[in-house]
């Protein structure tokens, strides 16, 4: 179907929201509580638009498209509502963009920039909340939380770990872990999905901070997680060839094996890539000591070992264990090597364990 957004004719699919259709057409509508993975929440009203023939502003993240509808996303009335929302959020929290880990990738900061807000025009005395530094990989700065609810939805319904929830009332309302315990003492499994969806600097990864790499400076490379056979797609962020942090690859997330999510290993376990003690050359044992060798020397040593065992004890004295961490093609080649070259059917795979 066709709808009109800001004077442009836009293709839309039945079941899409106005926000989805606008984004697919490259039209920017801010959305602080909606995230494609956590769905609509109706909390922030940042996404409001005007619809011809309808009274009041409508939340585009919850508004289904209709054939022929005419939508405006950028009028003085919409601007003034968005300005008020952003000014309230900035005034209520304790925001310090210069030193914030989310600087440059923060959706609230983006909104403030696009709306031309230099500094919030309001002053609200809010209750300061202590920093939660207790978890190994995640820093929680609740003073920057905008109560969008994305992290709660992600933890409850996405990864179904059910750690995060809203607690307390009125101006004391905030996101807590379990029965309001520090994250490090909670049942959190450190999957980091809450960080992945948080639009601001309220939940951040410690790894880039520890490496003194600001997230906006790092660039992503799409890689496949090396840890298990699921094949999760990861955006590995690096700066100057140094590892910074990892995020699930979110583009086309519904078609990815990991659906835009990661486990603790994929999220936090990839910093070995630039570990100083990482094995970078083959090692062979000489006089009881492991010493560096060329690949030719190491492979000759392995071949000689196989040959000797096979001659002395027969091919079935050798067994092969392959891995879900390598490709199907590599597993196939390994199987052919065991059966056709060595002559044994002693071959198994870690996925069966
Ligand atoms: S969360 Fe966003 S708006 Fe708040 S201090 Fe950090 S960068 Fe600035
Ligand atoms: S890291 Fe994972 S388990 Fe822990 S609070 Fe966040 S989403 Fe929940
Ligand atoms: S911590 Fe982040 S994702 Fe969670 S409610 Fe606050 S701003 Fe939203
Ligand atoms: S993004 Fe639509 S109400 Fe928050």
Coordinates of C-alpha atoms and ligand atoms in Angstrom, one line a residue:
X1 CA 0.0 0.0 0.0
X2 CA 1.0 3.7 -0.4
X3 CA 1.1 6.2 2.4
X4 CA 2.4 9.8 2.3
X5 CA 5.0 10.9 4.9
X6 CA 6.2 14.5 4.8
X7 CA 4.9 14.9 1.3
X8 CA 6.7 11.7 0.0
X9 CA 4.9 8.7 -1.3
X10 CA 6.1 5.7 0.7
X11 CA 5.5 2.0 0.2
X12 CA 4.1 0.3 3.3
X13 CA 3.2 -3.3 4.2
X14 CA 0.0 -4.3 6.0
X15 CA 0.8 -4.8 9.7
X16 CA 3.6 -2.3 9.6
X17 CA 3.5 0.7 11.9
X18 CA 4.0 4.2 10.6
X19 CA 7.4 4.2 12.4
X20 CA 8.5 1.0 10.6
X21 CA 7.3 2.3 7.2
X22 CA 9.1 5.7 7.8
X23 CA 12.3 4.0 8.8
X24 CA 12.2 1.6 5.9
X25 CA 11.9 4.7 3.7
X26 CA 14.9 6.4 5.4
X27 CA 12.7 9.0 7.2
X28 CA 14.0 9.7 10.8
X29 CA 11.4 9.6 13.6
X30 CA 13.0 9.4 17.0
X31 CA 11.9 6.5 19.3
X32 CA 13.3 6.2 22.8
X33 CA 11.2 3.4 24.2
X34 CA 10.5 1.4 21.0
X35 CA 13.2 -1.0 19.7
X36 CA 12.6 -3.5 16.9
X37 CA 13.5 -6.3 19.3
X38 CA 11.5 -5.2 22.3
X39 CA 8.5 -3.8 20.4
X40 CA 6.3 -0.9 21.4
X41 CA 6.2 0.4 24.9
X42 CA 4.2 3.6 24.7
X43 CA 6.3 5.2 27.4
X44 CA 8.2 8.1 25.8
X45 CA 6.0 9.8 23.1
X46 CA 9.2 10.8 21.3
X47 CA 7.8 9.2 18.1
X48 CA 4.6 11.3 17.9
X49 CA 3.4 12.3 14.4
X50 CA 0.4 14.2 12.9
X51 CA -2.1 12.3 10.8
X52 CA -4.3 14.2 8.4
X53 CA -8.0 14.0 9.5
X54 CA -7.1 12.9 13.1
X55 CA -7.1 15.0 16.2
X56 CA -4.1 15.1 18.5
X57 CA -0.6 13.6 18.0
X58 CA -0.3 9.9 17.5
X59 CA 2.5 7.6 18.6
X60 CA 3.9 6.3 15.4
X61 CA 5.5 3.2 17.0
X62 CA 2.0 1.9 17.8
X63 CA 0.1 3.3 14.8
X64 CA -0.7 0.8 12.0
X65 CA -0.4 2.0 8.5
X66 CA -3.6 2.6 6.4
X67 CA -3.9 2.9 2.7
X68 CA -3.7 6.6 1.7
X69 CA -2.9 8.0 5.1
X70 CA -1.1 11.3 5.2
X71 CA 1.5 11.7 7.9
X72 CA 3.7 14.6 9.0
X73 CA 6.7 13.9 11.2
X74 CA 8.3 17.4 11.4
X75 CA 5.9 20.2 12.3
X76 CA 6.3 23.0 14.9
X77 CA 3.8 21.2 17.2
X78 CA 5.7 17.9 17.0
X79 CA 9.0 19.8 17.6
X80 CA 7.6 21.5 20.7
X81 CA 6.4 18.2 22.2
X82 CA 9.7 16.5 21.5
X83 CA 11.6 19.4 22.9
X84 CA 9.6 19.2 26.1
X85 CA 10.2 15.4 26.4
X86 CA 13.9 15.7 25.9
X87 CA 14.2 18.7 28.2
X88 CA 12.4 16.8 30.9
X89 CA 14.5 13.7 30.5
X90 CA 17.7 15.7 30.5
X91 CA 16.7 17.7 33.5
X92 CA 15.5 14.8 35.5
X93 CA 18.6 12.7 35.0
X94 CA 22.2 13.5 35.8
X95 CA 23.6 13.7 32.3
X96 CA 27.2 14.6 31.6
X97 CA 27.7 13.9 27.9
X98 CA 31.4 14.9 27.8
X99 CA 32.5 11.9 30.0
X100 CA 29.6 9.6 29.3
X101 CA 30.4 6.2 27.8
X102 CA 27.4 6.6 25.5
X103 CA 28.6 10.0 24.1
X104 CA 28.2 9.8 20.3
X105 CA 26.0 6.7 20.3
X106 CA 23.3 8.0 22.7
X107 CA 19.8 8.3 21.2
X108 CA 18.8 11.0 23.7
X109 CA 21.8 13.0 22.8
X110 CA 20.9 12.5 19.1
X111 CA 17.4 13.8 19.8
X112 CA 18.7 16.8 21.7
X113 CA 21.1 17.6 18.8
X114 CA 18.4 17.3 16.1
X115 CA 16.0 19.5 18.1
X116 CA 18.7 22.1 18.7
X117 CA 18.7 21.8 22.5
X118 CA 22.0 23.2 23.9
X119 CA 21.1 22.6 27.5
X120 CA 17.9 21.7 29.3
X121 CA 15.8 24.7 30.2
X122 CA 14.3 23.1 33.3
X123 CA 15.7 22.2 36.7
X124 CA 14.4 19.2 38.5
X125 CA 15.7 18.0 41.8
X126 CA 15.9 14.3 41.4
X127 CA 17.1 11.6 43.8
X128 CA 20.7 10.6 43.0
X129 CA 21.3 6.9 42.7
X130 CA 24.6 5.3 43.4
X131 CA 26.6 3.8 40.5
X132 CA 26.3 0.0 40.3
X133 CA 29.8 -1.2 39.5
X134 CA 29.3 -4.7 41.0
X135 CA 28.9 -6.7 37.8
X136 CA 32.0 -8.0 36.0
X137 CA 31.1 -6.6 32.6
X138 CA 28.3 -4.1 32.9
X139 CA 28.2 -0.6 34.5
X140 CA 24.8 0.7 35.7
X141 CA 24.3 4.4 36.0
X142 CA 20.7 4.7 36.9
X143 CA 20.9 8.5 37.1
X144 CA 21.0 8.4 33.3
X145 CA 18.1 6.0 32.9
X146 CA 15.1 7.5 31.0
X147 CA 12.8 4.7 32.1
X148 CA 12.1 3.5 28.6
X149 CA 11.7 -0.1 29.7
X150 CA 13.7 -1.6 26.8
X151 CA 16.1 -3.4 29.1
X152 CA 13.3 -4.8 31.2
X153 CA 11.5 -6.1 28.1
X154 CA 14.7 -7.5 26.7
X155 CA 15.7 -9.3 29.9
X156 CA 12.1 -10.6 30.6
X157 CA 10.9 -11.5 27.1
X158 CA 13.9 -11.5 24.8
X159 CA 16.6 -13.5 26.6
X160 CA 14.0 -14.6 29.3
X161 CA 16.4 -14.3 32.2
X162 CA 13.8 -12.3 34.2
X163 CA 16.4 -10.3 36.3
X164 CA 15.3 -6.7 35.5
X165 CA 12.0 -5.1 36.5
X166 CA 10.7 -1.7 37.5
X167 CA 10.3 -1.2 41.2
X168 CA 9.3 1.6 43.6
X169 CA 6.8 4.4 42.9
X170 CA 6.5 7.9 41.6
X171 CA 9.8 9.8 41.3
X172 CA 11.6 6.9 43.1
X173 CA 10.6 4.4 40.3
X174 CA 13.6 2.7 38.8
X175 CA 14.9 -0.5 37.2
X176 CA 16.2 -3.0 39.7
X177 CA 17.9 -6.4 39.5
X178 CA 15.9 -9.2 41.3
X179 CA 14.8 -7.8 44.7
X180 CA 16.8 -4.6 44.3
X181 CA 20.3 -6.1 44.7
X182 CA 23.4 -4.9 42.9
X183 CA 23.7 -6.5 39.5
X184 CA 26.8 -8.5 40.6
X185 CA 24.8 -10.2 43.4
X186 CA 21.7 -10.8 41.2
X187 CA 20.8 -13.8 39.0
X188 CA 22.1 -11.8 36.0
X189 CA 23.9 -14.1 33.6
X190 CA 25.8 -11.2 31.9
X191 CA 24.4 -11.8 28.5
X192 CA 24.5 -8.0 28.0
X193 CA 21.2 -7.8 26.0
X194 CA 20.0 -5.0 28.3
X195 CA 23.1 -3.0 27.3
X196 CA 22.5 -3.7 23.7
X197 CA 19.1 -2.1 23.7
X198 CA 19.6 0.7 26.2
X199 CA 19.3 3.9 24.2
X200 CA 21.5 6.0 26.6
X201 CA 24.4 5.6 29.0
X202 CA 22.5 4.0 31.8
X203 CA 23.8 0.6 31.0
X204 CA 27.3 0.3 29.4
X205 CA 29.9 -2.3 28.8
X206 CA 33.1 -2.0 30.9
X207 CA 35.4 -3.4 28.2
X208 CA 35.7 -0.3 26.1
X209 CA 36.2 1.9 29.2
X210 CA 38.9 -0.5 30.5
X211 CA 40.7 -0.2 27.1
X212 CA 40.2 3.6 27.0
X213 CA 38.3 3.4 23.7
X214 CA 35.2 5.5 23.4
X215 CA 32.5 3.4 21.7
X216 CA 31.8 6.1 19.1
X217 CA 35.5 5.8 18.0
X218 CA 35.4 2.1 17.3
X219 CA 34.3 0.6 14.0
X220 CA 32.3 -2.7 13.6
X221 CA 33.3 -5.7 11.6
X222 CA 30.7 -8.5 11.2
X223 CA 32.1 -11.8 12.4
X224 CA 30.8 -15.2 13.4
X225 CA 31.3 -16.1 17.0
X226 CA 34.0 -18.7 17.4
X227 CA 32.6 -20.3 20.6
X228 CA 29.9 -22.7 19.6
X229 CA 28.0 -24.2 16.7
X230 CA 25.1 -21.7 16.8
X231 CA 27.1 -19.3 14.6
X232 CA 26.0 -16.0 16.2
X233 CA 26.6 -12.9 14.1
X234 CA 28.6 -10.4 16.0
X235 CA 29.7 -6.8 15.3
X236 CA 33.2 -6.8 16.6
X237 CA 34.2 -3.2 17.4
X238 CA 37.9 -2.2 17.0
X239 CA 40.0 0.9 17.1
X240 CA 43.5 1.0 15.5
X241 CA 43.3 -2.8 15.2
X242 CA 42.6 -3.2 18.9
X243 CA 39.6 -5.0 20.3
X244 CA 37.1 -2.6 22.0
X245 CA 33.9 -4.6 22.5
X246 CA 31.3 -6.8 20.9
X247 CA 27.6 -6.3 20.1
X248 CA 25.2 -8.6 18.4
X249 CA 24.8 -7.8 14.7
X250 CA 21.3 -6.2 14.6
X251 CA 20.8 -5.6 10.9
X252 CA 18.3 -8.1 9.6
X253 CA 18.3 -9.6 13.1
X254 CA 15.3 -11.8 12.5
X255 CA 17.3 -13.7 9.8
X256 CA 20.4 -14.2 12.0
X257 CA 20.8 -17.4 14.0
X258 CA 21.1 -15.4 17.2
X259 CA 18.2 -13.1 16.5
X260 CA 20.3 -10.1 17.4
X261 CA 21.3 -11.5 20.9
X262 CA 24.4 -12.9 22.4
X263 CA 25.4 -15.0 25.4
X264 CA 28.1 -14.1 27.9
X265 CA 30.9 -15.8 25.8
X266 CA 30.1 -14.0 22.6
X267 CA 29.6 -10.7 24.3
X268 CA 32.6 -10.7 26.7
X269 CA 34.8 -13.5 25.7
X270 CA 36.4 -12.2 22.5
X271 CA 39.0 -9.9 24.1
X272 CA 41.5 -12.8 23.7
X273 CA 42.1 -11.6 20.1
X274 CA 44.7 -9.1 21.3
X275 CA 45.9 -10.9 24.5
X276 CA 49.6 -10.4 24.8
X277 CA 50.1 -14.1 25.7
X278 CA 48.1 -15.4 22.7
X279 CA 49.6 -18.3 20.9
X280 CA 50.8 -16.9 17.5
X281 CA 53.1 -19.6 16.2
X282 CA 53.2 -23.4 16.3
X283 CA 55.1 -24.8 19.2
X284 CA 56.9 -28.2 19.2
X285 CA 58.5 -29.9 22.1
X286 CA 62.3 -30.2 22.0
X287 CA 64.3 -31.6 24.9
X288 CA 61.1 -31.3 27.1
X289 CA 60.6 -27.6 26.2
X290 CA 58.0 -26.1 23.9
X291 CA 59.8 -24.0 21.3
X292 CA 58.5 -21.9 18.3
X293 CA 58.5 -23.8 15.0
X294 CA 57.4 -23.2 11.4
X295 CA 54.1 -24.7 10.3
X296 CA 56.0 -27.1 8.0
X297 CA 58.1 -28.4 11.0
X298 CA 55.0 -28.7 13.2
X299 CA 52.9 -30.5 10.6
X300 CA 55.8 -32.8 9.8
X301 CA 56.0 -33.7 13.4
X302 CA 52.3 -34.5 13.6
X303 CA 52.4 -36.6 10.4
X304 CA 55.4 -38.6 11.8
X305 CA 53.5 -39.2 15.0
X306 CA 50.4 -40.5 13.2
X307 CA 52.6 -42.7 11.0
X308 CA 54.5 -44.2 13.9
X309 CA 51.3 -45.0 15.9
X310 CA 49.6 -46.5 12.9
X311 CA 52.6 -48.7 12.1
X312 CA 53.0 -49.9 15.7
X313 CA 49.4 -50.2 16.8
X314 CA 47.2 -50.0 13.7
X315 CA 44.9 -47.1 12.5
X316 CA 42.2 -47.8 15.2
X317 CA 44.7 -46.7 17.9
X318 CA 44.1 -43.2 16.6
X319 CA 40.9 -41.3 17.3
X320 CA 39.6 -37.9 16.0
X321 CA 37.4 -35.4 17.7
X322 CA 36.1 -32.5 15.6
X323 CA 34.4 -29.3 16.6
X324 CA 31.2 -27.3 16.1
X325 CA 33.4 -24.3 16.1
X326 CA 34.6 -25.0 12.6
X327 CA 32.7 -25.0 9.3
X328 CA 30.8 -28.0 7.9
X329 CA 33.4 -28.2 5.1
X330 CA 36.3 -28.4 7.5
X331 CA 34.4 -31.1 9.5
X332 CA 33.9 -33.0 6.2
X333 CA 37.6 -32.7 5.3
X334 CA 38.5 -33.9 8.8
X335 CA 36.2 -36.9 8.4
X336 CA 37.8 -37.8 5.1
X337 CA 41.2 -37.5 6.6
X338 CA 40.3 -39.9 9.4
X339 CA 38.6 -42.5 7.3
X340 CA 40.4 -42.3 3.9
X341 CA 43.9 -41.2 4.9
X342 CA 44.4 -42.7 8.4
X343 CA 41.9 -45.6 7.8
X344 CA 39.9 -45.4 11.0
X345 CA 36.2 -44.7 11.8
X346 CA 37.1 -43.5 15.2
X347 CA 35.8 -40.0 14.7
X348 CA 33.3 -38.0 16.7
X349 CA 32.0 -34.5 17.1
X350 CA 31.6 -32.3 20.2
X351 CA 28.0 -31.4 19.2
X352 CA 27.1 -35.0 20.3
X353 CA 28.5 -34.7 23.8
Ligands
LIG1 S1 23.2 9.2 28.6 FE1 23.3 10.3 26.7 S2 22.4 12.3 27.2 FE2 23.0 11.3 29.1 S3 25.1 11.9 29.5 FE3 25.2 10.1 28.4 S4 25.5 10.7 26.3 FE4 24.6 12.5 27.4
LIG2 S1 22.9 -8.9 31.3 FE1 21.2 -10.3 30.5 S2 20.5 -11.4 32.3 FE2 21.7 -9.7 33.0 S3 20.2 -8.1 33.4 FE3 21.0 -7.7 31.3 S4 19.6 -8.9 30.0 FE4 19.2 -9.6 32.1
LIG3 S1 18.5 1.3 31.8 FE1 18.4 2.0 29.7 S2 17.1 0.5 28.7 FE2 16.7 0.3 30.9 S3 15.0 1.6 31.3 FE3 16.8 2.8 31.7 S4 17.3 3.9 29.8 FE4 15.8 2.2 29.3
LIG4 S1 8.9 5.2 20.8 FE1 6.8 5.4 20.5 S2 6.1 5.9 22.5 FE2 8.3 5.6 22.8

